[in-house]
XYZ file of C-alpha atoms in Angstrom:
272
model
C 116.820 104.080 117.030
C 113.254 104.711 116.379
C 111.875 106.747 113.284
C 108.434 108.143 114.124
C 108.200 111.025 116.695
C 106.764 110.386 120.094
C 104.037 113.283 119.328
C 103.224 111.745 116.100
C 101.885 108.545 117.950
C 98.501 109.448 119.792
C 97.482 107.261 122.826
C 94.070 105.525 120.997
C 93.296 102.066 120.167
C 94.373 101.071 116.590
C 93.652 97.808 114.357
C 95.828 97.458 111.433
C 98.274 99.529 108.878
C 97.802 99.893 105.705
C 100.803 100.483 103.206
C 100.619 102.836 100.000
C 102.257 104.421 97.439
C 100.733 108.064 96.958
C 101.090 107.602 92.940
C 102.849 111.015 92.897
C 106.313 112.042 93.097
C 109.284 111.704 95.151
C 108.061 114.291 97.768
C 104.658 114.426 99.826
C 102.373 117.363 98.755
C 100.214 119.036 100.852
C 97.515 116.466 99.455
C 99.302 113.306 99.744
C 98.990 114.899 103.395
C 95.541 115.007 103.665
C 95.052 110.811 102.904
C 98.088 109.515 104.968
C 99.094 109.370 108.401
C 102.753 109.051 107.596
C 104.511 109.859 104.214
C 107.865 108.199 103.451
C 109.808 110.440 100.581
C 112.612 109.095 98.334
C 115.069 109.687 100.974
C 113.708 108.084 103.492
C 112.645 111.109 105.277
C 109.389 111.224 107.166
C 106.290 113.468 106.445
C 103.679 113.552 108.978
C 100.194 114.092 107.831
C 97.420 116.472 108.577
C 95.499 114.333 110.283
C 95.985 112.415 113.938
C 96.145 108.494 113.756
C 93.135 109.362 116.697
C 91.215 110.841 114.066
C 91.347 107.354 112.225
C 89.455 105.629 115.485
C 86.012 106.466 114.084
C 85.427 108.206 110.754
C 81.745 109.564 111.924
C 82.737 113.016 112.282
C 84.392 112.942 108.393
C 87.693 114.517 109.966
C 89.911 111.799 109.228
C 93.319 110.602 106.404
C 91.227 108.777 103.847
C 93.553 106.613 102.456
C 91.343 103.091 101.930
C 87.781 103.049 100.503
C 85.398 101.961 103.325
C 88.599 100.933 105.911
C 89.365 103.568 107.403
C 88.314 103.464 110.944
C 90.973 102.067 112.582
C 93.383 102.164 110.314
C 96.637 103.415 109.707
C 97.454 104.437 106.485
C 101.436 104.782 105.803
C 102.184 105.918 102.011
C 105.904 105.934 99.917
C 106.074 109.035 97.907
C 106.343 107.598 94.507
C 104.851 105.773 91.200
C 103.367 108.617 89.428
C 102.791 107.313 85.921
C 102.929 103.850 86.788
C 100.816 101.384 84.907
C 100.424 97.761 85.936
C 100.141 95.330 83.285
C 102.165 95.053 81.493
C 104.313 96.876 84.579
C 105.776 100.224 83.849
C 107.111 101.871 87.042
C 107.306 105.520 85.866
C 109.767 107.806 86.231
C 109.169 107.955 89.904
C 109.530 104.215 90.714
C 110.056 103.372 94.269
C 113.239 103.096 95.727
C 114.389 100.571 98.087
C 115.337 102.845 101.062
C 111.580 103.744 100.838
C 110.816 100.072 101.029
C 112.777 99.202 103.978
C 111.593 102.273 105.987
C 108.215 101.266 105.567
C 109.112 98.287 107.052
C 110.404 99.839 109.782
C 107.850 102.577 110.262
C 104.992 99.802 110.335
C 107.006 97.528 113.145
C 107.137 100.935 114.974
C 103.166 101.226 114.798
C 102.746 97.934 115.758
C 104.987 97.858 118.580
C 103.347 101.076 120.020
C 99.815 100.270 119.238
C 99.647 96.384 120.234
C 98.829 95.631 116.066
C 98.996 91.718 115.610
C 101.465 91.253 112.239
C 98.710 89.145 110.072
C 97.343 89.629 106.159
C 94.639 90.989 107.765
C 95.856 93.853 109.818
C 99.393 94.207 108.103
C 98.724 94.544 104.460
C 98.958 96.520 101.379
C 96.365 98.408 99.550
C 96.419 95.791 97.029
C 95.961 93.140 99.172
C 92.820 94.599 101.070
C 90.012 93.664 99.057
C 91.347 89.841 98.991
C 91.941 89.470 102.782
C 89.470 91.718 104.094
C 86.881 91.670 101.416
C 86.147 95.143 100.910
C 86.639 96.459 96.867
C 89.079 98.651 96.396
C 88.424 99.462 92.641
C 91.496 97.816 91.325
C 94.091 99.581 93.362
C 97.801 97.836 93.242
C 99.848 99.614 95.437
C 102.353 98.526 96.939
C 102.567 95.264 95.562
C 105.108 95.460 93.016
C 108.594 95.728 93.626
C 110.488 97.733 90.522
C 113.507 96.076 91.024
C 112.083 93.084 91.466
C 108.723 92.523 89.164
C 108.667 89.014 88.778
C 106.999 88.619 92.226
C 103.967 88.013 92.851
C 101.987 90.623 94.579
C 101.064 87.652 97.451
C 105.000 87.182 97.707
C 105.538 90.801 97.957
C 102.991 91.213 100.970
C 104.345 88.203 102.305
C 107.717 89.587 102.373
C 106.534 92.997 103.218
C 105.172 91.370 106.945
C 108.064 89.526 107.263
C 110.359 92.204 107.160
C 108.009 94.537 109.756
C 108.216 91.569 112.072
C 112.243 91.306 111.947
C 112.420 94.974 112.629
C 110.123 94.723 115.765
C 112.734 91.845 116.694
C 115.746 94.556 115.945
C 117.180 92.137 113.351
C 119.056 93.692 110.177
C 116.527 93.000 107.281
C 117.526 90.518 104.783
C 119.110 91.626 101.290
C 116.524 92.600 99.221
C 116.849 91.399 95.250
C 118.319 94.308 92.934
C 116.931 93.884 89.167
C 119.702 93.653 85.894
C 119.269 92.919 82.743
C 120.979 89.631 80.670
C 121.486 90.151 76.943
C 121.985 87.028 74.951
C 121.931 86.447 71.309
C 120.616 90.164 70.657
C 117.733 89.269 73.241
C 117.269 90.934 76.901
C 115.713 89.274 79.909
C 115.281 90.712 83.526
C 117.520 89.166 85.791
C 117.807 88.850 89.657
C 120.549 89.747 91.332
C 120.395 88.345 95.028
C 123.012 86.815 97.017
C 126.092 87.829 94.731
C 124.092 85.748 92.069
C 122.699 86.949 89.271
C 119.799 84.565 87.992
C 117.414 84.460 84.595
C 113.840 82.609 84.411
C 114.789 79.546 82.376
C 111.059 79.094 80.880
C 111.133 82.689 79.644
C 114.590 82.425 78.100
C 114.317 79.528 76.570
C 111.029 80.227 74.890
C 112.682 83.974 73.878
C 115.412 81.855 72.642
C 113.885 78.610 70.950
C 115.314 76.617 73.164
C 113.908 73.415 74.467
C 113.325 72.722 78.169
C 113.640 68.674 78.191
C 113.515 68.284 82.199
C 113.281 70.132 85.584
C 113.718 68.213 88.152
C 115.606 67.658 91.518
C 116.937 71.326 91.576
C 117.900 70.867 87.939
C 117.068 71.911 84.625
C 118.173 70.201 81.248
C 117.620 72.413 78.385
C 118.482 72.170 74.409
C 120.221 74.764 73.354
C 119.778 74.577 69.603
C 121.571 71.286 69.650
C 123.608 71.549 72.584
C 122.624 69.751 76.030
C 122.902 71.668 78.663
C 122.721 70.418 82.264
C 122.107 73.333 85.109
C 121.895 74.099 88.943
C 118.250 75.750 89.040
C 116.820 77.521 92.225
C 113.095 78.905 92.493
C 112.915 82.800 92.835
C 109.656 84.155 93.330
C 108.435 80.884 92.671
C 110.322 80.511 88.989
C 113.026 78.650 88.254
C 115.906 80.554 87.768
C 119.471 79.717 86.759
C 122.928 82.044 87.270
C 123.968 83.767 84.225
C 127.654 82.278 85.112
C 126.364 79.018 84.669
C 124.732 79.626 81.211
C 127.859 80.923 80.026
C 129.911 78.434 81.012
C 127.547 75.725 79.998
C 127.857 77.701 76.472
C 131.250 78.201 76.327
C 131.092 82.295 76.088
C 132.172 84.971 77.643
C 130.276 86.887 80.475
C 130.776 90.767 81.245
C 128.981 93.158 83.158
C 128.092 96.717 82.313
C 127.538 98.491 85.847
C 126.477 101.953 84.316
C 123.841 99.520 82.093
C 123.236 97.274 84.761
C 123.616 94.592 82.033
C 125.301 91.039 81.647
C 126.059 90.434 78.021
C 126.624 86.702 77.702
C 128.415 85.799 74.292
């Protein structure tokens, strides 16, 4: 099932997309209109813009969505209504963060653009606004967006575009996208840390938690980790997740002996 309207998709010649977030709220105003070619709103509805993706195949005229200082011609800019108040370091998503349905029908919208308009799936003509002055070498004044997942943070913003093109090309194949990582928090010893919850598996950074705790990482090796707890050796299964090791919160309690619970209206997992 397609998502974009046949009369939203002009017959011109197109050379990339570019992915946003408006830095707004959950709903596209009549300016978000004015910069973006397609708006994607908390729901996952659709907002067309005022202008034509033809108006984007030359920018002489100055009747065109402005979305991407000095890239515009050519481009397609595609924006998820959200992140007003955001900051990014250190990251605070707002009250407004984006959601993952908005994330995933991005994705989809994007595959649908390239399909129709013959758009190569590469860094440099499937990309964020973040990641345009790095690939394409144009400045774009610090802008960030979309590059950082709020349920998952602890990516990098090169993993998230990587990611981001990965899932546009699955949906051009018609696959289901992958599970996407949901964020939690672990509590331990009167401490939090953010945890990833992928898989059915809930994992912590080990380097973080151990330093937040005083423990002592003594080796990492061979998809293990062997950590002093305050005294007591602990031996555990380690996996990297956006590229940090990480270990399961079940295994750190059972490695410590305590009990594990989950709070789902907290989204926490108190260990101890």
């Amino acid at each position: 099932m397609t998502l974009i309207p046949k009369d939203w998709l002009p017959a011109c010649s197109m050379k990339r997309v570019i992915c946003h977030w408006t830095a707004g709220g959950y709903k596209a105003t009549s300016l978000d209109r004015a910069h973006y070619h397609i708006l994607i709103e908390d729901d996952g509805k659709l907002v067309r813009g005022t202008h034509s993706i033809a108006d984007n195949v030359s920018t002489a005229d100055g009747v065109y969505a402005a979305h991407t200082a000095k890239c515009n011609t050519g481009s397609i800019g595609v924006s998820v209504c959200c992140m007003a108040g955001a900051q990014a370091s250190p990251f605070q998503p707002g009250p407004f963060p984006m959601t993952q349905k908005q994330w995933e029908t991005m994705a989809k919208v994007v595959a649908e653009l390239c399909l129709f308009y013959q758009i190569p799936v590469t860094p440099q003509t499937v990309l964020g606004h973040g990641e345009v002055e790095t690939a394409l070498g144009i400045p774009q004044h610090g802008k960030w967006d979309p590059m950082v997942l709020p349920w998952a943070p602890e990516m990098s913003r090169t993993q998230v575009g990587n990611l981001l093109r990965a899932l546009v090309q699955r949906a051009m194949l018609g696959d289901e996208p992958p599970e996407q990582p949901s964020s939690a928090t672990l509590s331990i010893e009167g401490k939090t840390f953010p945890v990833v919850m992928l898989n059915e598996t809930a994992t912590v950074a080990i380097r973080p938690l151990a330093e937040g705790l005083g423990w002592s990482i003594i080796s990492a090796a061979g998809g293990q980790v062997k950590v002093n707890a305050n005294g007591k050796m602990l031996t555990l299964a380690s996996t990297l997740v956006g590229g940090k090791g990480h270990v399961a919160c079940r295994d750190l309690a059972n490695a410590l002996e305590l009990p594990i619970e989950w709070d789902a209206a907290t989204r926490t997992i108190t260990v101890g």
